[in-house]
Every structure is written in structure tokens, then in C-alpha cells.
mmCIF file of N, CA and C in Angstrom:
data_model
loop_
_atom_site.group_PDB
_atom_site.id
_atom_site.type_symbol
_atom_site.label_atom_id
_atom_site.label_comp_id
_atom_site.label_asym_id
_atom_site.label_seq_id
_atom_site.Cartn_x
_atom_site.Cartn_y
_atom_site.Cartn_z
ATOM 1 N N MET A 1 0.885 -1.155 0.005
ATOM 2 C CA MET A 1 -0.008 -0.117 0.065
ATOM 3 C C MET A 1 0.946 1.046 -0.115
ATOM 4 N N SER A 2 0.758 2.028 -0.971
ATOM 5 C CA SER A 2 1.623 3.169 -1.133
ATOM 6 C C SER A 2 0.804 4.443 -0.396
ATOM 7 N N VAL A 3 1.516 5.170 0.229
ATOM 8 C CA VAL A 3 1.368 6.480 0.986
ATOM 9 C C VAL A 3 1.601 7.587 0.013
ATOM 10 N N ARG A 4 0.462 8.464 -0.131
ATOM 11 C CA ARG A 4 0.480 9.521 -0.986
ATOM 12 C C ARG A 4 0.251 10.803 -0.142
ATOM 13 N N VAL A 5 0.985 11.856 -0.302
ATOM 14 C CA VAL A 5 0.891 12.983 0.592
ATOM 15 C C VAL A 5 0.703 14.176 -0.392
ATOM 16 N N ARG A 6 -0.057 15.162 -0.089
ATOM 17 C CA ARG A 6 -0.135 16.269 -1.099
ATOM 18 C C ARG A 6 0.507 17.381 0.042
ATOM 19 N N VAL A 7 1.563 18.095 -0.633
ATOM 20 C CA VAL A 7 2.120 19.208 -0.026
ATOM 21 C C VAL A 7 2.184 20.364 -0.828
ATOM 22 N N ALA A 8 2.122 21.709 -0.228
ATOM 23 C CA ALA A 8 2.227 22.891 -0.862
ATOM 24 C C ALA A 8 3.548 23.352 -1.215
ATOM 25 N N CYS A 9 3.645 23.725 -2.481
ATOM 26 C CA CYS A 9 5.122 24.169 -2.922
ATOM 27 C C CYS A 9 5.265 25.681 -2.242
ATOM 28 N N PRO A 10 6.262 25.713 -1.542
ATOM 29 C CA PRO A 10 6.638 27.208 -1.003
ATOM 30 C C PRO A 10 6.903 28.147 -1.987
ATOM 31 N N GLY A 11 7.330 27.722 -3.203
ATOM 32 C CA GLY A 11 7.760 28.623 -4.270
ATOM 33 C C GLY A 11 6.406 29.164 -4.959
ATOM 34 N N CYS A 12 5.590 28.330 -5.296
ATOM 35 C CA CYS A 12 4.298 28.928 -5.958
ATOM 36 C C CYS A 12 3.007 28.713 -5.465
ATOM 37 N N SER A 13 3.074 27.862 -4.220
ATOM 38 C CA SER A 13 1.729 27.447 -3.600
ATOM 39 C C SER A 13 0.917 26.213 -4.243
ATOM 40 N N ALA A 14 1.367 25.688 -5.330
ATOM 41 C CA ALA A 14 0.908 24.618 -6.093
ATOM 42 C C ALA A 14 1.013 23.596 -5.177
ATOM 43 N N SER A 15 -0.271 22.671 -5.309
ATOM 44 C CA SER A 15 -0.232 21.340 -4.534
ATOM 45 C C SER A 15 0.444 20.314 -5.348
ATOM 46 N N VAL A 16 1.337 19.429 -4.670
ATOM 47 C CA VAL A 16 2.316 18.528 -5.327
ATOM 48 C C VAL A 16 1.751 17.224 -4.495
ATOM 49 N N THR A 17 1.654 16.171 -5.415
ATOM 50 C CA THR A 17 1.321 14.816 -4.806
ATOM 51 C C THR A 17 2.776 14.160 -4.871
ATOM 52 N N ALA A 18 3.095 13.583 -3.715
ATOM 53 C CA ALA A 18 4.364 12.786 -3.642
ATOM 54 C C ALA A 18 4.246 11.436 -2.990
ATOM 55 N N GLN A 19 5.194 10.513 -3.066
ATOM 56 C CA GLN A 19 5.078 9.238 -2.391
ATOM 57 C C GLN A 19 6.470 8.994 -1.794
ATOM 58 N N PRO A 20 6.619 9.638 -0.410
ATOM 59 C CA PRO A 20 7.830 9.357 0.285
ATOM 60 C C PRO A 20 8.133 8.000 0.297
ATOM 61 N N GLY A 21 9.460 7.704 0.323
ATOM 62 C CA GLY A 21 9.929 6.362 0.451
ATOM 63 C C GLY A 21 10.190 5.800 -0.978
ATOM 64 N N GLU A 22 9.680 6.229 -2.028
ATOM 65 C CA GLU A 22 9.861 5.783 -3.248
ATOM 66 C C GLU A 22 11.083 6.596 -3.904
ATOM 67 N N PRO A 23 11.856 5.922 -4.804
ATOM 68 C CA PRO A 23 12.934 6.705 -5.345
ATOM 69 C C PRO A 23 12.512 7.893 -6.365
ATOM 70 N N ARG A 24 11.567 8.674 -6.130
ATOM 71 C CA ARG A 24 11.120 9.801 -6.953
ATOM 72 C C ARG A 24 11.706 11.014 -6.475
ATOM 73 N N GLY A 25 12.767 11.372 -7.336
ATOM 74 C CA GLY A 25 13.430 12.606 -6.842
ATOM 75 C C GLY A 25 14.774 12.201 -6.216
ATOM 76 N N ASP A 26 15.536 13.369 -5.584
ATOM 77 C CA ASP A 26 16.923 12.971 -4.946
ATOM 78 C C ASP A 26 16.866 12.694 -3.670
ATOM 79 N N ASP A 27 17.906 11.945 -3.174
ATOM 80 C CA ASP A 27 17.950 11.812 -1.949
ATOM 81 C C ASP A 27 18.719 12.935 -1.403
ATOM 82 N N THR A 28 18.274 13.467 -0.312
ATOM 83 C CA THR A 28 18.902 14.721 0.434
ATOM 84 C C THR A 28 19.627 14.376 1.853
ATOM 85 N N LEU A 29 20.157 15.305 2.414
ATOM 86 C CA LEU A 29 20.662 14.690 3.798
ATOM 87 C C LEU A 29 19.484 14.658 4.724
ATOM 88 N N HIS A 30 18.351 15.040 4.407
ATOM 89 C CA HIS A 30 17.351 14.945 5.458
ATOM 90 C C HIS A 30 16.269 13.778 5.065
ATOM 91 N N GLY A 31 16.327 13.346 3.889
ATOM 92 C CA GLY A 31 15.339 12.335 3.339
ATOM 93 C C GLY A 31 15.249 12.478 1.920
ATOM 94 N N ARG A 32 14.109 12.631 1.255
ATOM 95 C CA ARG A 32 13.842 12.939 -0.005
ATOM 96 C C ARG A 32 13.111 14.321 -0.321
ATOM 97 N N SER A 33 13.597 14.668 -1.558
ATOM 98 C CA SER A 33 12.840 16.019 -2.055
ATOM 99 C C SER A 33 12.301 15.698 -3.379
ATOM 100 N N VAL A 34 11.191 16.333 -3.745
ATOM 101 C CA VAL A 34 10.876 16.114 -5.226
ATOM 102 C C VAL A 34 10.679 17.607 -5.711
ATOM 103 N N PRO A 35 10.758 17.829 -7.014
ATOM 104 C CA PRO A 35 10.560 19.074 -7.583
ATOM 105 C C PRO A 35 9.222 19.370 -7.859
ATOM 106 N N CYS A 36 8.802 20.617 -7.850
ATOM 107 C CA CYS A 36 7.468 21.179 -7.989
ATOM 108 C C CYS A 36 7.304 21.115 -9.595
ATOM 109 N N GLU A 37 6.354 20.634 -9.982
ATOM 110 C CA GLU A 37 5.882 20.403 -11.442
ATOM 111 C C GLU A 37 5.636 21.747 -12.091
ATOM 112 N N ASP A 38 5.309 22.581 -11.247
ATOM 113 C CA ASP A 38 4.950 24.145 -11.961
ATOM 114 C C ASP A 38 6.108 24.964 -11.981
ATOM 115 N N CYS A 39 6.869 25.028 -10.860
ATOM 116 C CA CYS A 39 8.018 26.090 -10.926
ATOM 117 C C CYS A 39 9.323 25.469 -10.645
ATOM 118 N N GLY A 40 9.455 24.086 -10.458
ATOM 119 C CA GLY A 40 10.738 23.411 -10.230
ATOM 120 C C GLY A 40 11.268 23.467 -8.862
ATOM 121 N N HIS A 41 10.800 24.188 -7.802
ATOM 122 C CA HIS A 41 11.184 24.418 -6.512
ATOM 123 C C HIS A 41 11.286 22.908 -5.880
ATOM 124 N N ARG A 42 12.408 22.802 -5.219
ATOM 125 C CA ARG A 42 12.562 21.473 -4.340
ATOM 126 C C ARG A 42 11.886 21.389 -3.347
ATOM 127 N N ILE A 43 10.902 20.421 -3.117
ATOM 128 C CA ILE A 43 10.097 20.237 -1.751
ATOM 129 C C ILE A 43 10.745 19.142 -1.050
ATOM 130 N N ASP A 44 11.258 19.570 0.207
ATOM 131 C CA ASP A 44 11.695 18.412 1.077
ATOM 132 C C ASP A 44 10.543 17.560 1.709
ATOM 133 N N LEU A 45 10.773 16.389 1.785
ATOM 134 C CA LEU A 45 9.674 15.344 2.381
ATOM 135 C C LEU A 45 10.214 14.702 3.485
ATOM 136 N N TYR A 46 11.213 15.160 4.177
ATOM 137 C CA TYR A 46 11.815 14.452 5.183
ATOM 138 C C TYR A 46 10.923 14.535 6.515
ATOM 139 N N TYR A 47 9.857 15.436 6.485
ATOM 140 C CA TYR A 47 9.045 15.632 7.833
ATOM 141 C C TYR A 47 7.694 14.940 7.524
ATOM 142 N N TYR A 48 7.668 13.802 6.627
ATOM 143 C CA TYR A 48 6.540 13.009 6.422
ATOM 144 C C TYR A 48 6.880 11.526 6.656
#
């Protein structure tokens, strides 16, 4: 069962759906981050 979370992009406030724990995006020091599909801002997912 996959967990999907919706996060608001701090750059453009767009809502982005991400799946933490899956290799979508880059590994960061804190966990994972995904790019916003609208503005490309990196959204950290380490707090999920």
C-alpha cells in the first residue's frame, strides 16, 4: 500500500502529490525531495 501526501510548494503554492519512500526525486541529507511540477522548487519530504 503506497502512501501519498499532498504538499504545498513554498515557491508557487501549487499542490504537489508525492510518495515518500519511493525513489522519485533526489536523496537529500534529510530524506527525499521532489521538484514542483509548476516552478521546479525542491520540496523536502523528510518531515513526512
